[in-house]
XYZ file of C-alpha atoms in Angstrom:
270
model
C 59.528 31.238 148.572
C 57.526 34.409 149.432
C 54.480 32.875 146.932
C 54.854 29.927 148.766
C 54.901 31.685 152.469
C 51.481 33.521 151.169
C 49.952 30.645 149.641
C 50.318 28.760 153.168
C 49.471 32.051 154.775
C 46.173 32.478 153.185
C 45.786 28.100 153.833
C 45.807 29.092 157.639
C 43.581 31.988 157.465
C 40.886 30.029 155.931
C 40.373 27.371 158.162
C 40.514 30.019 160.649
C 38.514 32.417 159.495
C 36.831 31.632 156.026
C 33.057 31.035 158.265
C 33.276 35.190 157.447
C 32.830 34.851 153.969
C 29.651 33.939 153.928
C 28.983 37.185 155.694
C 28.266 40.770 154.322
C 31.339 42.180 153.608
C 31.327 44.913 155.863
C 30.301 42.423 158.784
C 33.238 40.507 158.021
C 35.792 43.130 158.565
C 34.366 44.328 161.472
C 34.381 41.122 163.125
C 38.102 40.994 161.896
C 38.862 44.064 163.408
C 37.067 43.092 166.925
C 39.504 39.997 166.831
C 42.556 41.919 165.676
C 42.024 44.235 168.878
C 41.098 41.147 171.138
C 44.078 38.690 170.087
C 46.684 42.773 170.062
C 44.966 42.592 174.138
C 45.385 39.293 175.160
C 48.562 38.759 173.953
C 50.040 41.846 175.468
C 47.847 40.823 178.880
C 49.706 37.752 178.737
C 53.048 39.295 178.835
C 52.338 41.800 181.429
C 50.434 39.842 183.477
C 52.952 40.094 186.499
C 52.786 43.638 186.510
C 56.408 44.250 185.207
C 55.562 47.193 182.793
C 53.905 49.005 185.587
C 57.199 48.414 187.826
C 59.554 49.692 184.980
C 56.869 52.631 184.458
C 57.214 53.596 188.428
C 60.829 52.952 188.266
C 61.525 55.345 185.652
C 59.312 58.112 187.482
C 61.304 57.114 190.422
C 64.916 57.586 188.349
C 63.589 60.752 186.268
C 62.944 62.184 190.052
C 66.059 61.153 191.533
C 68.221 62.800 188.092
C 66.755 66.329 188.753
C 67.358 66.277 192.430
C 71.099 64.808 191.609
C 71.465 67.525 188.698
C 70.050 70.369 191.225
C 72.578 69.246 193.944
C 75.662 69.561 191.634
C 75.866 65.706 192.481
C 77.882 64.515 189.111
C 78.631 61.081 190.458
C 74.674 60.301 191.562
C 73.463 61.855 187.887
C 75.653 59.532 186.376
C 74.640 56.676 188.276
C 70.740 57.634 187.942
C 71.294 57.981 184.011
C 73.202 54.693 183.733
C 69.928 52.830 185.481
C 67.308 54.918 183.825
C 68.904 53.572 180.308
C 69.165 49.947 181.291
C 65.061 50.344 182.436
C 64.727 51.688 179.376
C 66.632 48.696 177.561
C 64.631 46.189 179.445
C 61.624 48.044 178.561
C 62.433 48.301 174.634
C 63.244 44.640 175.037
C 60.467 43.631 176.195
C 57.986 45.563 174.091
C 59.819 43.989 170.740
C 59.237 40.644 172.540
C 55.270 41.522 172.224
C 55.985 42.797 169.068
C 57.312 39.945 167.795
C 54.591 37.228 169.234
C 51.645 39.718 168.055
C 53.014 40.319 164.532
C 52.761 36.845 163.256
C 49.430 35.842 163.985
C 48.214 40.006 162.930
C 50.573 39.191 159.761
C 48.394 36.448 158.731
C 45.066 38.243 159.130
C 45.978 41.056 157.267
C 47.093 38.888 154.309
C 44.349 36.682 154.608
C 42.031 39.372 154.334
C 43.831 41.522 151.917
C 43.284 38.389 149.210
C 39.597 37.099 150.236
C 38.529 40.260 151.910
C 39.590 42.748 149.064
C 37.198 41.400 146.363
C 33.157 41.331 146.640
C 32.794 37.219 146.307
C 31.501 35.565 142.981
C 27.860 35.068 142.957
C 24.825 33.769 140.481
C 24.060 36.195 138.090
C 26.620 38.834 139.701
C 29.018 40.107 136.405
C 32.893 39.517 137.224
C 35.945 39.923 135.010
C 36.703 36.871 133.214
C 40.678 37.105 132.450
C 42.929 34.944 129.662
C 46.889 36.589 129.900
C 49.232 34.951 126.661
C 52.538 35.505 126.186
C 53.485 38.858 124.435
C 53.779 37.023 120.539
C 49.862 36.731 120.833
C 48.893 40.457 120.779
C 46.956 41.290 118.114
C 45.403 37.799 117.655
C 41.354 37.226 118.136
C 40.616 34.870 121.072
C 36.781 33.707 122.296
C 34.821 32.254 124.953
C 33.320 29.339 124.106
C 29.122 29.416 124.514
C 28.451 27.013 128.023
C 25.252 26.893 129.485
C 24.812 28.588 132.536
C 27.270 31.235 131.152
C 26.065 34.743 130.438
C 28.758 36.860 128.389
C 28.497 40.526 128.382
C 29.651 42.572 125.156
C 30.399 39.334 122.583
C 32.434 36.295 123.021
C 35.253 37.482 120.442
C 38.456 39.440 121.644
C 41.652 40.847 120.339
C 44.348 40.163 122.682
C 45.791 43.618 124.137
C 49.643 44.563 125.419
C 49.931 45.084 128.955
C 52.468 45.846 131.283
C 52.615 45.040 134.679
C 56.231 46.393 136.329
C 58.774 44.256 134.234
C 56.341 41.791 132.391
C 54.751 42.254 129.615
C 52.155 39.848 128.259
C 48.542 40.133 125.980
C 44.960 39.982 128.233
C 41.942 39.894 127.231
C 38.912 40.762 129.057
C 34.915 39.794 129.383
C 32.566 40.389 131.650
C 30.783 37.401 132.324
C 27.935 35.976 134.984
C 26.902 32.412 136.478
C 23.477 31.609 136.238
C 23.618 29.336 139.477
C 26.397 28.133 142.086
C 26.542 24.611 140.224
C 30.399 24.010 139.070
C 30.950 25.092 134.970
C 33.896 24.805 132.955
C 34.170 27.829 131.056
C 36.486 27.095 127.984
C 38.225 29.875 126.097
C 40.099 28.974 122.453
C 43.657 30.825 121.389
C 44.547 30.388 118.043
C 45.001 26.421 118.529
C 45.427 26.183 122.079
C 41.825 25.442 124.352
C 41.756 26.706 127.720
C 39.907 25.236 130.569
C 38.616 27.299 133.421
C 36.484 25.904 136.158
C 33.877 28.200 138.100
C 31.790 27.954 140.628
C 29.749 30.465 141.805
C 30.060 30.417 145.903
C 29.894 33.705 149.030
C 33.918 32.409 149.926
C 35.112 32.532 146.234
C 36.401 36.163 145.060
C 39.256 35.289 142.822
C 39.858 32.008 140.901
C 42.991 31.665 138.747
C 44.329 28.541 136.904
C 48.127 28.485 135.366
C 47.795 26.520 132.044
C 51.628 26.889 130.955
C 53.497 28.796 128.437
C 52.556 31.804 129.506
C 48.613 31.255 129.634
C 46.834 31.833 132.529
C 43.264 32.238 133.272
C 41.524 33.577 135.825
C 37.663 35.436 137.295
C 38.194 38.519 139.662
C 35.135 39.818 141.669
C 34.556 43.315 141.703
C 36.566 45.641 143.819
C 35.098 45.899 147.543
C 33.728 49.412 148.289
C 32.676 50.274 151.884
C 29.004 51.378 151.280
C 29.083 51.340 147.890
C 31.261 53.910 147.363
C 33.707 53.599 144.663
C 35.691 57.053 145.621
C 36.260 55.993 148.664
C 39.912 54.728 147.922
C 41.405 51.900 150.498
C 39.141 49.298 150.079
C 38.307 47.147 153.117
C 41.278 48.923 154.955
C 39.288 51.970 155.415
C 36.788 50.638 157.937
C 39.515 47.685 159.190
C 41.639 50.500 160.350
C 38.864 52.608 162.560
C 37.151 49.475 163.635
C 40.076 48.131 165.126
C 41.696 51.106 166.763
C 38.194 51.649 168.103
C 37.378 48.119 169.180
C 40.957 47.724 170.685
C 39.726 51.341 172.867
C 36.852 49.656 173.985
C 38.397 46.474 175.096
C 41.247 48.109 177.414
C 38.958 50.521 178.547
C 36.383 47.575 179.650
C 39.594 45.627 180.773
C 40.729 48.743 182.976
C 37.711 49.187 184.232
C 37.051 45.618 185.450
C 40.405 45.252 187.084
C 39.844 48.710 188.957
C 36.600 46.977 190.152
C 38.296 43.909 191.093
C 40.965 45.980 193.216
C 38.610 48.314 194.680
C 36.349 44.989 196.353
């Protein structure tokens, strides 16, 4: 279910959003992160657009006022009274800021997942080297595997591999890796033998492709991961494209209230 949430997740994203893969990386995200802070803005513009927050904000002042002028005067019955309103503000309040919550988190939800899988990854490119993957069930450690020679396929280190344990959390299964590179952005079938079993991968070289995986059954799986994204070309720099998402939208959300504040103390002002 949650595979199949993410898969339509990252469907949605896409025809929203994939025209920013064919951008530089680092243009990308900060485009994401200017609509991240826009879309946070509108939507809680939207829902406060009859100034109700600033009411409950004056209302409280007002209550928090009246409570230490009831508390100075010994006034036990007011106090109560002034706490039992200041609390229901404050329910409304929480209420209605979890009703924002709730509209803004679905449509942030599927940006950050959208970019976390195409975002993540630099994309797959002619004659850029990516890791080409095969995973077999556990029985095939210790058995030699190879890619097959295909034109307009350039294989780093040999074609021949022994097949390696690895565990991931509970599973266990053999890899094995190659570094590889396209010579073009035409389509290729890159074909990979295992004991008797062939394995048919196709590729295609393209700015909005950064992973490609295909499940072949029984346990076989093969797939070609771009390189880990580093923000400048920094590979020490953990976090990945979170590390400038983050500032750039904190920073671009800033900018927008502050313009927003601005123009509306213009507007009242004339």
């Amino acid at each position: 279910m949650i595979d199949i949430l993410k898969m339509w997740t990252i469907g949605v994203g896409d025809l929203c959003f994939g025209w920013l893969l064919w951008m530089p990386r680092g243009v990308a995200i900060a485009l994401i992160a200017v609509l991240t802070a826009a879309l946070s803005h509108a939507i809680r513009t939207l829902w406060e657009q009859r100034g109700w927050a600033a009411r409950c904000q004056r209302d409280l002042i007002q209550l928090r006022r009246l409570i230490r002028q009831a508390d100075a005067a010994g006034d036990r019955n007011a106090l109560a009274r002034h706490r039992d309103n200041r609390a229901r503000v404050l329910s409304a309040r929480g209420w209605h800021e979890s009703r924002i919550l709730l509209t803004t988190l679905v449509p942030l939800l599927t940006m950050v997942i959208w970019a976390e899988e195409r975002l993540s990854r630099l994309p797959i490119l002619p004659h850029q080297t990516v890791t080409f993957r095969v995973t077999t069930p556990l029985s095939e450690v210790g058995r030699l595997t190879h890619l097959v020679p295909t034109e307009r396929l350039a294989v780093h280190a040999g074609y021949v591999r022994r097949i390696e344990a690895m565990t991931a959390g509970e599973v266990h299964v053999g890899v094995a890796d190659w570094g590889v590179s396209v010579e073009s952005s035409e389509p290729i079938e890159v074909l990979v033998r295992s004991g008797a079993k062939t394995l048919s991968h196709p590729l295609t070289a393209s700015p909005s492709q950064s992973t490609s995986v295909s499940d072949h059954g029984g346990g076989y799986t093969t797939s070609v991961v771009g390189k880990p994204y580093s923000p400048w070309n920094l590979p020490w720099l953990g976090g990945g494209w979170l590390t400038l998402y983050l500032p750039y939208t904190a920073f671009a959300y800033v900018l927008i209230w502050f313009f927003f504040r601005r123009s509306g103390g213009r507007r009242t002002s004339e």
